[in-house]
Coordinates of N, CA, C and O and ligand atoms in Angstrom, one line a residue:
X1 N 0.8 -1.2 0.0 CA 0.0 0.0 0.0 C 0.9 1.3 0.0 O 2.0 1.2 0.5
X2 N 0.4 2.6 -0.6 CA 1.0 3.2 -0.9 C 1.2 4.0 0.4 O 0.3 4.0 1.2
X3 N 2.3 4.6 0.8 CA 2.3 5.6 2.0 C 2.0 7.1 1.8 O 2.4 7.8 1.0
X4 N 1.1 7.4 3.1 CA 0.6 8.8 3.0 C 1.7 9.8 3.1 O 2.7 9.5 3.7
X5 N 1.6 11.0 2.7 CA 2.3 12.1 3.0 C 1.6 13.4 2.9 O 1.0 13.8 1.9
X6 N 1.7 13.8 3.9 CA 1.1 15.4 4.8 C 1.9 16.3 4.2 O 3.0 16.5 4.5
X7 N 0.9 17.2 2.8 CA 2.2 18.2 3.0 C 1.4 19.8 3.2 O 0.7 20.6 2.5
X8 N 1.9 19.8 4.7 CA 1.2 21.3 5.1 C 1.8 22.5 4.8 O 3.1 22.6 4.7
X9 N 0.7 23.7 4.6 CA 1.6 24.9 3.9 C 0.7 26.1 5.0 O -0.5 26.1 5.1
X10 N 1.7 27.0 5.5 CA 0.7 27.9 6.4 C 0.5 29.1 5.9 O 0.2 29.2 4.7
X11 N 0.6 30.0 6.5 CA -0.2 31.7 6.6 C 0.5 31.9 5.5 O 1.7 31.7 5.4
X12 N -0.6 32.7 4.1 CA -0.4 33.3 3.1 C 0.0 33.0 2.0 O 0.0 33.7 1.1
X13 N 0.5 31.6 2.0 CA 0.8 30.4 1.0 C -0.7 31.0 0.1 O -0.4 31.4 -1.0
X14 N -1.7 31.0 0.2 CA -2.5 31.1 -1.1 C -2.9 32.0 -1.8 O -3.8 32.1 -2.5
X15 N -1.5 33.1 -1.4 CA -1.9 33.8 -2.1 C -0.9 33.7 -3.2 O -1.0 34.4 -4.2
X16 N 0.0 33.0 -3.1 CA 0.8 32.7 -4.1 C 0.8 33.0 -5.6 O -0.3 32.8 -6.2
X17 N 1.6 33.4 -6.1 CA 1.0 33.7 -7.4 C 0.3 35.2 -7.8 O 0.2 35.4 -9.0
X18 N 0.0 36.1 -6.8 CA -1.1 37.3 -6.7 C 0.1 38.5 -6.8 O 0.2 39.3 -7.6
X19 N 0.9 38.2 -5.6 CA 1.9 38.9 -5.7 C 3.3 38.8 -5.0 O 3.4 38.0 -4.0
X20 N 4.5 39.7 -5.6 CA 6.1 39.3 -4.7 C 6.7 38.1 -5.4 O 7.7 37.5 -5.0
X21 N 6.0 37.7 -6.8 CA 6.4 37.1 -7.5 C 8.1 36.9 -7.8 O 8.7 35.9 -8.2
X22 N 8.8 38.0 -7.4 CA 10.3 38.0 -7.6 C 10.9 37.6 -6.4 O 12.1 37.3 -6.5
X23 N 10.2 37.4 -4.9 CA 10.4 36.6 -4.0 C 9.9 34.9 -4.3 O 10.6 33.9 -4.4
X24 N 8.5 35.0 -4.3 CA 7.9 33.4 -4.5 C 7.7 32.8 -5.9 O 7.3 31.6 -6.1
X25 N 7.9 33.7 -6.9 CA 7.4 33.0 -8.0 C 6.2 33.1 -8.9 O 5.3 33.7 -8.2
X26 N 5.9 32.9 -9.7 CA 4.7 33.1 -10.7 C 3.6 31.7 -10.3 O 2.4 31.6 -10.7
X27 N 4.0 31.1 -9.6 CA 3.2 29.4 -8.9 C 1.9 30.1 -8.2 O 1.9 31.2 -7.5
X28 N 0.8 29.4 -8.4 CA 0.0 29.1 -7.5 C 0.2 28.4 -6.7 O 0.8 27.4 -7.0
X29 N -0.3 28.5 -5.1 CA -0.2 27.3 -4.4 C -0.8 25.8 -5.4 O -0.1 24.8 -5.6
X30 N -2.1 26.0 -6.0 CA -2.4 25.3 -7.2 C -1.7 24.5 -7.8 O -1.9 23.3 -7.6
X31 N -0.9 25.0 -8.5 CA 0.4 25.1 -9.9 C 1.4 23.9 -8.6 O 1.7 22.8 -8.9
X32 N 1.6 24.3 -7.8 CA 2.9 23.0 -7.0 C 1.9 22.4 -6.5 O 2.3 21.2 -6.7
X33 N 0.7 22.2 -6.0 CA -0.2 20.8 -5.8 C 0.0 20.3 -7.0 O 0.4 19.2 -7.1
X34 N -0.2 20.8 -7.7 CA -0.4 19.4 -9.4 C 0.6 18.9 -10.0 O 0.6 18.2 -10.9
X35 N 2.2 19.8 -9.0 CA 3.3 19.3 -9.6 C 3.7 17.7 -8.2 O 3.9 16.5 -8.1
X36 N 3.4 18.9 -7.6 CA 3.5 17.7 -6.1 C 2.7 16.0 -6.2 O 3.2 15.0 -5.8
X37 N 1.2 16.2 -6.8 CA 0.5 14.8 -7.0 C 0.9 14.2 -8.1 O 0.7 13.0 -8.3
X38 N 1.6 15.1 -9.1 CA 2.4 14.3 -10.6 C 3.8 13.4 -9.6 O 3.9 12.2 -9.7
X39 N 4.6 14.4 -8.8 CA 5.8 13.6 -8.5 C 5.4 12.0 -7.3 O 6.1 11.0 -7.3
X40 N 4.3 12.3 -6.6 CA 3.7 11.9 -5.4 C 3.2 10.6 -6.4 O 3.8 9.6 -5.9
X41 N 2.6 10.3 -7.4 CA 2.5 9.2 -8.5 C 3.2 8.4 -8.6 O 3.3 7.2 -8.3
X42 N 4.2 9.3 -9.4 CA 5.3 8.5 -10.2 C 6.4 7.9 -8.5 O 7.1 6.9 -8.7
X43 N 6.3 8.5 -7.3 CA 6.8 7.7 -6.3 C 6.6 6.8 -5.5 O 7.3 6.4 -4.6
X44 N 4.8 6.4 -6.1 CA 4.0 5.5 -5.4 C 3.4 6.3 -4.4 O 2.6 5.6 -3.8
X45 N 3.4 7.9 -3.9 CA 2.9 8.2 -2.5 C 1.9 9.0 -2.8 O 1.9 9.9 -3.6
X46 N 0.6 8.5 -1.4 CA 0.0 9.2 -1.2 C 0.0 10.6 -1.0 O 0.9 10.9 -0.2
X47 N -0.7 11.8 -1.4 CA -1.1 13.0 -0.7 C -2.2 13.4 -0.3 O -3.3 13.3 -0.6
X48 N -1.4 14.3 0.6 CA -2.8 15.1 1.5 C -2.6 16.5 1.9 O -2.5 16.8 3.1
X49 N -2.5 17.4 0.9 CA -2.3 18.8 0.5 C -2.9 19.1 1.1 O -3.8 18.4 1.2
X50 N -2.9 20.4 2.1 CA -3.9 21.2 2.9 C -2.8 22.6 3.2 O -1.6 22.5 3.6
X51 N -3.6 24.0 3.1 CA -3.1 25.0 3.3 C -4.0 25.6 4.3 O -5.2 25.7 4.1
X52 N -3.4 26.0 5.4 CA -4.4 27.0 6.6 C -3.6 28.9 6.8 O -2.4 29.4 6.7
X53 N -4.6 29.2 7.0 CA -3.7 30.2 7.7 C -4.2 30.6 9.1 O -4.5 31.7 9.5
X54 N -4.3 29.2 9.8 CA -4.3 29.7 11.9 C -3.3 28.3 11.7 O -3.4 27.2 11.1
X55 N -2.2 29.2 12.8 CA -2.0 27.9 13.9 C -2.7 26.8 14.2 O -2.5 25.7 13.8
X56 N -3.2 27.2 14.8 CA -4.3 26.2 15.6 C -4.4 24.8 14.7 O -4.3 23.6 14.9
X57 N -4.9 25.8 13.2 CA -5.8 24.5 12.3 C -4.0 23.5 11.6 O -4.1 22.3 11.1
X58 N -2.8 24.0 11.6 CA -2.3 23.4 11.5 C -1.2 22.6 12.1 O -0.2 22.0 11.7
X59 N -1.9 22.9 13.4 CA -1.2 22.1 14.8 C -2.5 20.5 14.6 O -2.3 19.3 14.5
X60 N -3.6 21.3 14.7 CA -3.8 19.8 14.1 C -3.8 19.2 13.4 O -4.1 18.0 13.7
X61 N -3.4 19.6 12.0 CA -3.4 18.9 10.8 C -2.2 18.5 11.3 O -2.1 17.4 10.7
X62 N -1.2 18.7 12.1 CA 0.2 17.3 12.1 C -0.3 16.5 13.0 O 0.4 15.5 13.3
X63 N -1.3 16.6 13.7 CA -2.0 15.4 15.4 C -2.6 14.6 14.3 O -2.2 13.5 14.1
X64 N -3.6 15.2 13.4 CA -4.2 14.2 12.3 C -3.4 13.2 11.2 O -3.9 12.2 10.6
X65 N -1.7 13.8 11.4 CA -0.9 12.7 10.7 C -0.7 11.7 10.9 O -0.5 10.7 10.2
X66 N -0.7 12.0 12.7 CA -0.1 10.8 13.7 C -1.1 9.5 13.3 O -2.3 9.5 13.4
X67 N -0.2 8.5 12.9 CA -1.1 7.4 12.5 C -1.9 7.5 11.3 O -2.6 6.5 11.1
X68 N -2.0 8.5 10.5 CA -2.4 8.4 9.0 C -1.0 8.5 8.3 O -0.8 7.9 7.3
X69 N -0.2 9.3 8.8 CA 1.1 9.4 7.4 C 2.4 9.0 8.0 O 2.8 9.1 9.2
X70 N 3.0 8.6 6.8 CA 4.4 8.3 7.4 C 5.4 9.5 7.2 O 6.6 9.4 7.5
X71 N 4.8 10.6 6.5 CA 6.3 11.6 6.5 C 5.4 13.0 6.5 O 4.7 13.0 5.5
X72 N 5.3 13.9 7.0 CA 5.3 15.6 6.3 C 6.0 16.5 6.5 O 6.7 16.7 7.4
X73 N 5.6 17.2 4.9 CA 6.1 17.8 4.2 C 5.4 19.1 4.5 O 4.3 19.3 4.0
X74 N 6.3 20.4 5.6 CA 5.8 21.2 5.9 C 6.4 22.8 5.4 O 7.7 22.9 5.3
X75 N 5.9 23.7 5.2 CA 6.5 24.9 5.0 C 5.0 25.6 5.6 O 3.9 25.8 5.2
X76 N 5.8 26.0 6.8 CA 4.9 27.0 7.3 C 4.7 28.2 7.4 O 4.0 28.7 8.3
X77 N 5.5 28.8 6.4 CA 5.2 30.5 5.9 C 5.7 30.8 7.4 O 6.4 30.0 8.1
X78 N 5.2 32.1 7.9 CA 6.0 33.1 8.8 C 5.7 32.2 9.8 O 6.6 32.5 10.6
X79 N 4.9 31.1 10.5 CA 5.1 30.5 11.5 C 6.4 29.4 11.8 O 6.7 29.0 12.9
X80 N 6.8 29.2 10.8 CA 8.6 29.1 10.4 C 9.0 29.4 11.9 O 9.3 28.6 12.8
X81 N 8.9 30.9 11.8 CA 9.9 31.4 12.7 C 9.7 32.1 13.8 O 10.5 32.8 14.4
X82 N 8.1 31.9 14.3 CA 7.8 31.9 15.5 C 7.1 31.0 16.1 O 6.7 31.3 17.3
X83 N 6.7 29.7 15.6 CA 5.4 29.0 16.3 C 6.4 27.5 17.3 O 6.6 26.4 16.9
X84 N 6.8 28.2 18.4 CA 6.8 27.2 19.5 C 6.3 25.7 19.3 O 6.9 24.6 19.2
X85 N 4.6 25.9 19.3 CA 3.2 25.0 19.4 C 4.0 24.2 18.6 O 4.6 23.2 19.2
X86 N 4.2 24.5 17.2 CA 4.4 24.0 15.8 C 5.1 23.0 15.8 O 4.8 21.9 15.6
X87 N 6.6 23.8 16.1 CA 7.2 22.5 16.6 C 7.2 21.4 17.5 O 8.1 20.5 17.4
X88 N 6.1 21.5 18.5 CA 6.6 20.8 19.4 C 5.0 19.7 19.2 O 4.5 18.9 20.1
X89 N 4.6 20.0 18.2 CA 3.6 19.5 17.7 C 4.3 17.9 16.5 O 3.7 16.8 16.4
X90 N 5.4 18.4 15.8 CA 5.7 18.1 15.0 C 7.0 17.0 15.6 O 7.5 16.1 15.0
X91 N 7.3 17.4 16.8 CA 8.2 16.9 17.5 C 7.5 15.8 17.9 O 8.3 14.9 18.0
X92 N 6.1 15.5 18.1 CA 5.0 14.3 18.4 C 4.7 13.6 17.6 O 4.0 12.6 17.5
X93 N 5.6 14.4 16.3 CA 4.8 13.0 15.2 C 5.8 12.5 15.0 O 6.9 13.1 15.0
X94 N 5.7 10.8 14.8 CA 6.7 9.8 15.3 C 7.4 9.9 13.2 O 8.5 9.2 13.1
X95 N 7.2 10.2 12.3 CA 7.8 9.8 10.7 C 8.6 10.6 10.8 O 9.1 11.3 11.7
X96 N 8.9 10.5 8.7 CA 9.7 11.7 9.1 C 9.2 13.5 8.4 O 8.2 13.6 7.7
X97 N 9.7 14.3 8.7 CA 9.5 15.7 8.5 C 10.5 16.6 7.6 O 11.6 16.9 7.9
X98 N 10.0 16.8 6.7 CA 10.6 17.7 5.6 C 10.1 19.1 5.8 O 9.0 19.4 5.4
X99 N 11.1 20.1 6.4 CA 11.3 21.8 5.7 C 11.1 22.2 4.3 O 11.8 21.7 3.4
X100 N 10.4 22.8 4.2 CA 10.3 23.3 2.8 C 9.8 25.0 2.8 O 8.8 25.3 3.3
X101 N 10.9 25.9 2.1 CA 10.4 27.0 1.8 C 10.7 27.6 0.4 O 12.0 27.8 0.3
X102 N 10.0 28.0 -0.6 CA 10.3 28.6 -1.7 C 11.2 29.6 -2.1 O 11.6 30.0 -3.2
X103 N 11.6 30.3 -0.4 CA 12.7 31.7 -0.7 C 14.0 31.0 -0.5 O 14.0 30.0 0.3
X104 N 14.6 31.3 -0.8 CA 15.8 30.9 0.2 C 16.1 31.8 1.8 O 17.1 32.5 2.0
X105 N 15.0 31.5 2.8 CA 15.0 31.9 4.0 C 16.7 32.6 4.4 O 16.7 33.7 5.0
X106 N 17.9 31.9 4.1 CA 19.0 32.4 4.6 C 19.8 33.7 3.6 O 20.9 34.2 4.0
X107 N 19.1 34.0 2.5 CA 19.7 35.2 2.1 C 18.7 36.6 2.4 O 18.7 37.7 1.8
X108 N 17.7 36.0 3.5 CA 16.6 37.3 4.1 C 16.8 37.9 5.0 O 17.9 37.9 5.7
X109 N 15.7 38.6 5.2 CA 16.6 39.5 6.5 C 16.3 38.4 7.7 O 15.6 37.3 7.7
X110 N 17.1 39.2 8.8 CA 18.0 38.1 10.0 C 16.5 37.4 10.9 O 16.6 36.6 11.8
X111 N 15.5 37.9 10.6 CA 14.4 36.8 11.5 C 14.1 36.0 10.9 O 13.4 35.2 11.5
X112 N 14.2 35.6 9.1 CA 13.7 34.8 8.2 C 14.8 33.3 8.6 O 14.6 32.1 8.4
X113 N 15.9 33.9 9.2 CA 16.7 32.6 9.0 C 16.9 31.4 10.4 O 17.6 30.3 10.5
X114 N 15.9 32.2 11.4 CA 15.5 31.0 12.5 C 15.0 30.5 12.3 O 14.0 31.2 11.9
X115 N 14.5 28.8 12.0 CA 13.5 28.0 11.8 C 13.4 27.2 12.7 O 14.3 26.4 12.8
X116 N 12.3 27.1 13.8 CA 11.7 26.5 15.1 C 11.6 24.6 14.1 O 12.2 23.6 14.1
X117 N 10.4 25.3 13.1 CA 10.5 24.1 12.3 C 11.6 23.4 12.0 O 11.3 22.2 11.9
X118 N 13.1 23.5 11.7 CA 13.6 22.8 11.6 C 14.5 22.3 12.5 O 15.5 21.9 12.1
X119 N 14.1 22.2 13.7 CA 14.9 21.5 14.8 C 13.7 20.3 15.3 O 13.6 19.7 16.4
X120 N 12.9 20.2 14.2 CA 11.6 19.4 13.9 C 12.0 18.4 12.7 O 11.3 17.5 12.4
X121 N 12.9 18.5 12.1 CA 12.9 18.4 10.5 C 14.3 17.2 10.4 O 15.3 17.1 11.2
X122 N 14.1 16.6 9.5 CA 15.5 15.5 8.7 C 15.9 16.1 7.8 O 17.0 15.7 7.3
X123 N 15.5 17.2 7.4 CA 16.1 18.2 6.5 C 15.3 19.4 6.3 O 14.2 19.4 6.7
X124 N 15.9 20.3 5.7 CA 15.2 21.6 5.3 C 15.6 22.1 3.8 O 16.8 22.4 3.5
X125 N 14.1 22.0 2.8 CA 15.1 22.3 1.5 C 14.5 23.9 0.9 O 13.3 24.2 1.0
X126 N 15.3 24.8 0.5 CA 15.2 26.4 0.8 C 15.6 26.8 -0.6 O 16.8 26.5 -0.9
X127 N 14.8 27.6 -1.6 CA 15.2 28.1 -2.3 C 15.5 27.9 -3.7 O 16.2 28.4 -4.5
X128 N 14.5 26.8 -3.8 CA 13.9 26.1 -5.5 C 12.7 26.6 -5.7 O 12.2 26.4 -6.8
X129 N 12.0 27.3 -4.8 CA 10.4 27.7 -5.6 C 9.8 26.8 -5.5 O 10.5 26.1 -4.8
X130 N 8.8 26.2 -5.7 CA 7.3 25.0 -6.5 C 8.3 23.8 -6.2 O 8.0 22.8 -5.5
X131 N 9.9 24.0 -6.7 CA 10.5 22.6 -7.3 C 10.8 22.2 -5.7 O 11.2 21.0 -5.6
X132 N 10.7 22.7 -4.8 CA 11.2 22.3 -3.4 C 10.7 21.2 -3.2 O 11.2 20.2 -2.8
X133 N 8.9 21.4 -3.7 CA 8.2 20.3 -2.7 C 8.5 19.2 -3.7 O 8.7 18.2 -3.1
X134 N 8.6 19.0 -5.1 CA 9.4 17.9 -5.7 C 10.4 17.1 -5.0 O 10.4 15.9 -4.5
X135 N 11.5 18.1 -5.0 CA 12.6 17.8 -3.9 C 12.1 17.0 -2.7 O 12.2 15.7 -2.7
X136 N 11.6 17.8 -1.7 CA 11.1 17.2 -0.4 C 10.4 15.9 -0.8 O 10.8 15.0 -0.2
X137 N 9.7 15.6 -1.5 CA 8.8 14.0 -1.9 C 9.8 13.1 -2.6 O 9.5 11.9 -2.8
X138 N 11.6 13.7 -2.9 CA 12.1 12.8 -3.3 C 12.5 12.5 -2.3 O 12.4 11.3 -2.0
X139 N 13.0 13.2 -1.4 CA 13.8 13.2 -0.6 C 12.7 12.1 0.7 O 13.0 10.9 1.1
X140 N 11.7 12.6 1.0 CA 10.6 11.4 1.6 C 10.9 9.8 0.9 O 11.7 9.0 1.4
X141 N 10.6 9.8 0.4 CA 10.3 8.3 -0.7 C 11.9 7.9 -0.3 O 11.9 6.7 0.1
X142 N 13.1 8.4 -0.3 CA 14.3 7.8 0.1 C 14.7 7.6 1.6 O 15.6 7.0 1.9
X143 N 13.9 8.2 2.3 CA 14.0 8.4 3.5 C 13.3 7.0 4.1 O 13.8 6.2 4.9
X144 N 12.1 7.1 3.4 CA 11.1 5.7 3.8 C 11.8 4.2 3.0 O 11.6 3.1 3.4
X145 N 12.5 4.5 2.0 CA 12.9 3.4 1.7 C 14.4 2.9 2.4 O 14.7 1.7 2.5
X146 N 15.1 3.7 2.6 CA 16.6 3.7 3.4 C 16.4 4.4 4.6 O 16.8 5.5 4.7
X147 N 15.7 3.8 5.6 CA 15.2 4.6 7.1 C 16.9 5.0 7.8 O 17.3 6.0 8.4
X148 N 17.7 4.0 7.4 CA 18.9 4.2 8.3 C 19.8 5.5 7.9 O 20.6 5.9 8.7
X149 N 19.4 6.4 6.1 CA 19.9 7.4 6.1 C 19.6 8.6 7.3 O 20.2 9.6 7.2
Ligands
CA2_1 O1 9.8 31.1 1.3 C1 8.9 30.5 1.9 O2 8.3 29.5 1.4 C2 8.3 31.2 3.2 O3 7.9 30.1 4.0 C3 7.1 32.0 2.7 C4 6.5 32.8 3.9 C5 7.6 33.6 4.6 O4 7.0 34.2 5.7 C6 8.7 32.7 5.1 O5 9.7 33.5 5.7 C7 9.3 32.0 3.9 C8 5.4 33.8 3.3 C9 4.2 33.0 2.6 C10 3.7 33.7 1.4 O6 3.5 35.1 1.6 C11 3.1 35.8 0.5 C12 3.1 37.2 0.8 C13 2.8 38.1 -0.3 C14 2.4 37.6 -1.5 C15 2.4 36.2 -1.7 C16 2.7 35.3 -0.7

């Protein structure tokens, strides 16, 4: 059976595409769901796409992973770099956890480059646009198939 993967996106992700385009890109959040369930296919894996913008709703969408998915795939916009909760929510889910941000967080200014989320994470991938969450679903699918990497 195929394995699920959670890939949550937080505050402001939908507006993607509207504008700051020379930061995030010409992508709809849209436009990388349909690249994400093309690569999620061809790797055998389930998805379960969901974008919020409260906390709250995506402290539970990682409690709803626990025991539905074996990995997510999270980029949580500005809660990145302040949501305590987030982490320590994420810290409860027993798979594994992929960072994902479309900017390259470390050439921004100096509060973009704390990520709570990634002291949550098996990696953090920063600064491909859309192509991240490709990345991240490869990087899953290898992760699940070589657990000892
Ligand atoms: O680069 C990323 O993926 C971010 O997670 C995007 C967040 C930002 O707060 C993080 O530091 C890095 C912002 C989400 C998108 O916000 C928009 C703002 C204006 C127009 C379109 C999107």
């Amino acid at each position: 059976m195929a394995a699920t993967v959670f890939i949550l996106n937080g505050p402001n992700l939908n507006l993607l595409g509207e504008r700051r385009p020379e930061i995030y890109g010409h992508e709809t959040l849209g436009d990388i769901e349909a690249r994400a369930r093309e690569r999620a296919l061809a790797l055998d894996l389930e998805i379960d796409f969901r974008q919020s913008n409260h906390e709250g709703a995506l402290i539970d969408a990682v409690h709803d992973a626990r025991g539905k998915a074996a990995a997510v795939i999270v980029n949580a916009g500005g809660l990145t770099h302040t949501s305590v909760a987030l982490l320590d929510a994420l810290d409860a889910f027993d798979g594994v956890v992929v960072e994902v941000h479309l900017s390259n967080i470390h050439r921004r200014a100096a509060f973009r480059r704390r990520s709570y989320v990634a002291q949550a994470a098996q990696g953090s991938i920063c600064g491909f646009g859309g192509h991240g969450y490709v990345l991240a679903l490869d990087a899953v699918h290898d992760l699940l198939e070589r657990p000892s990497r």
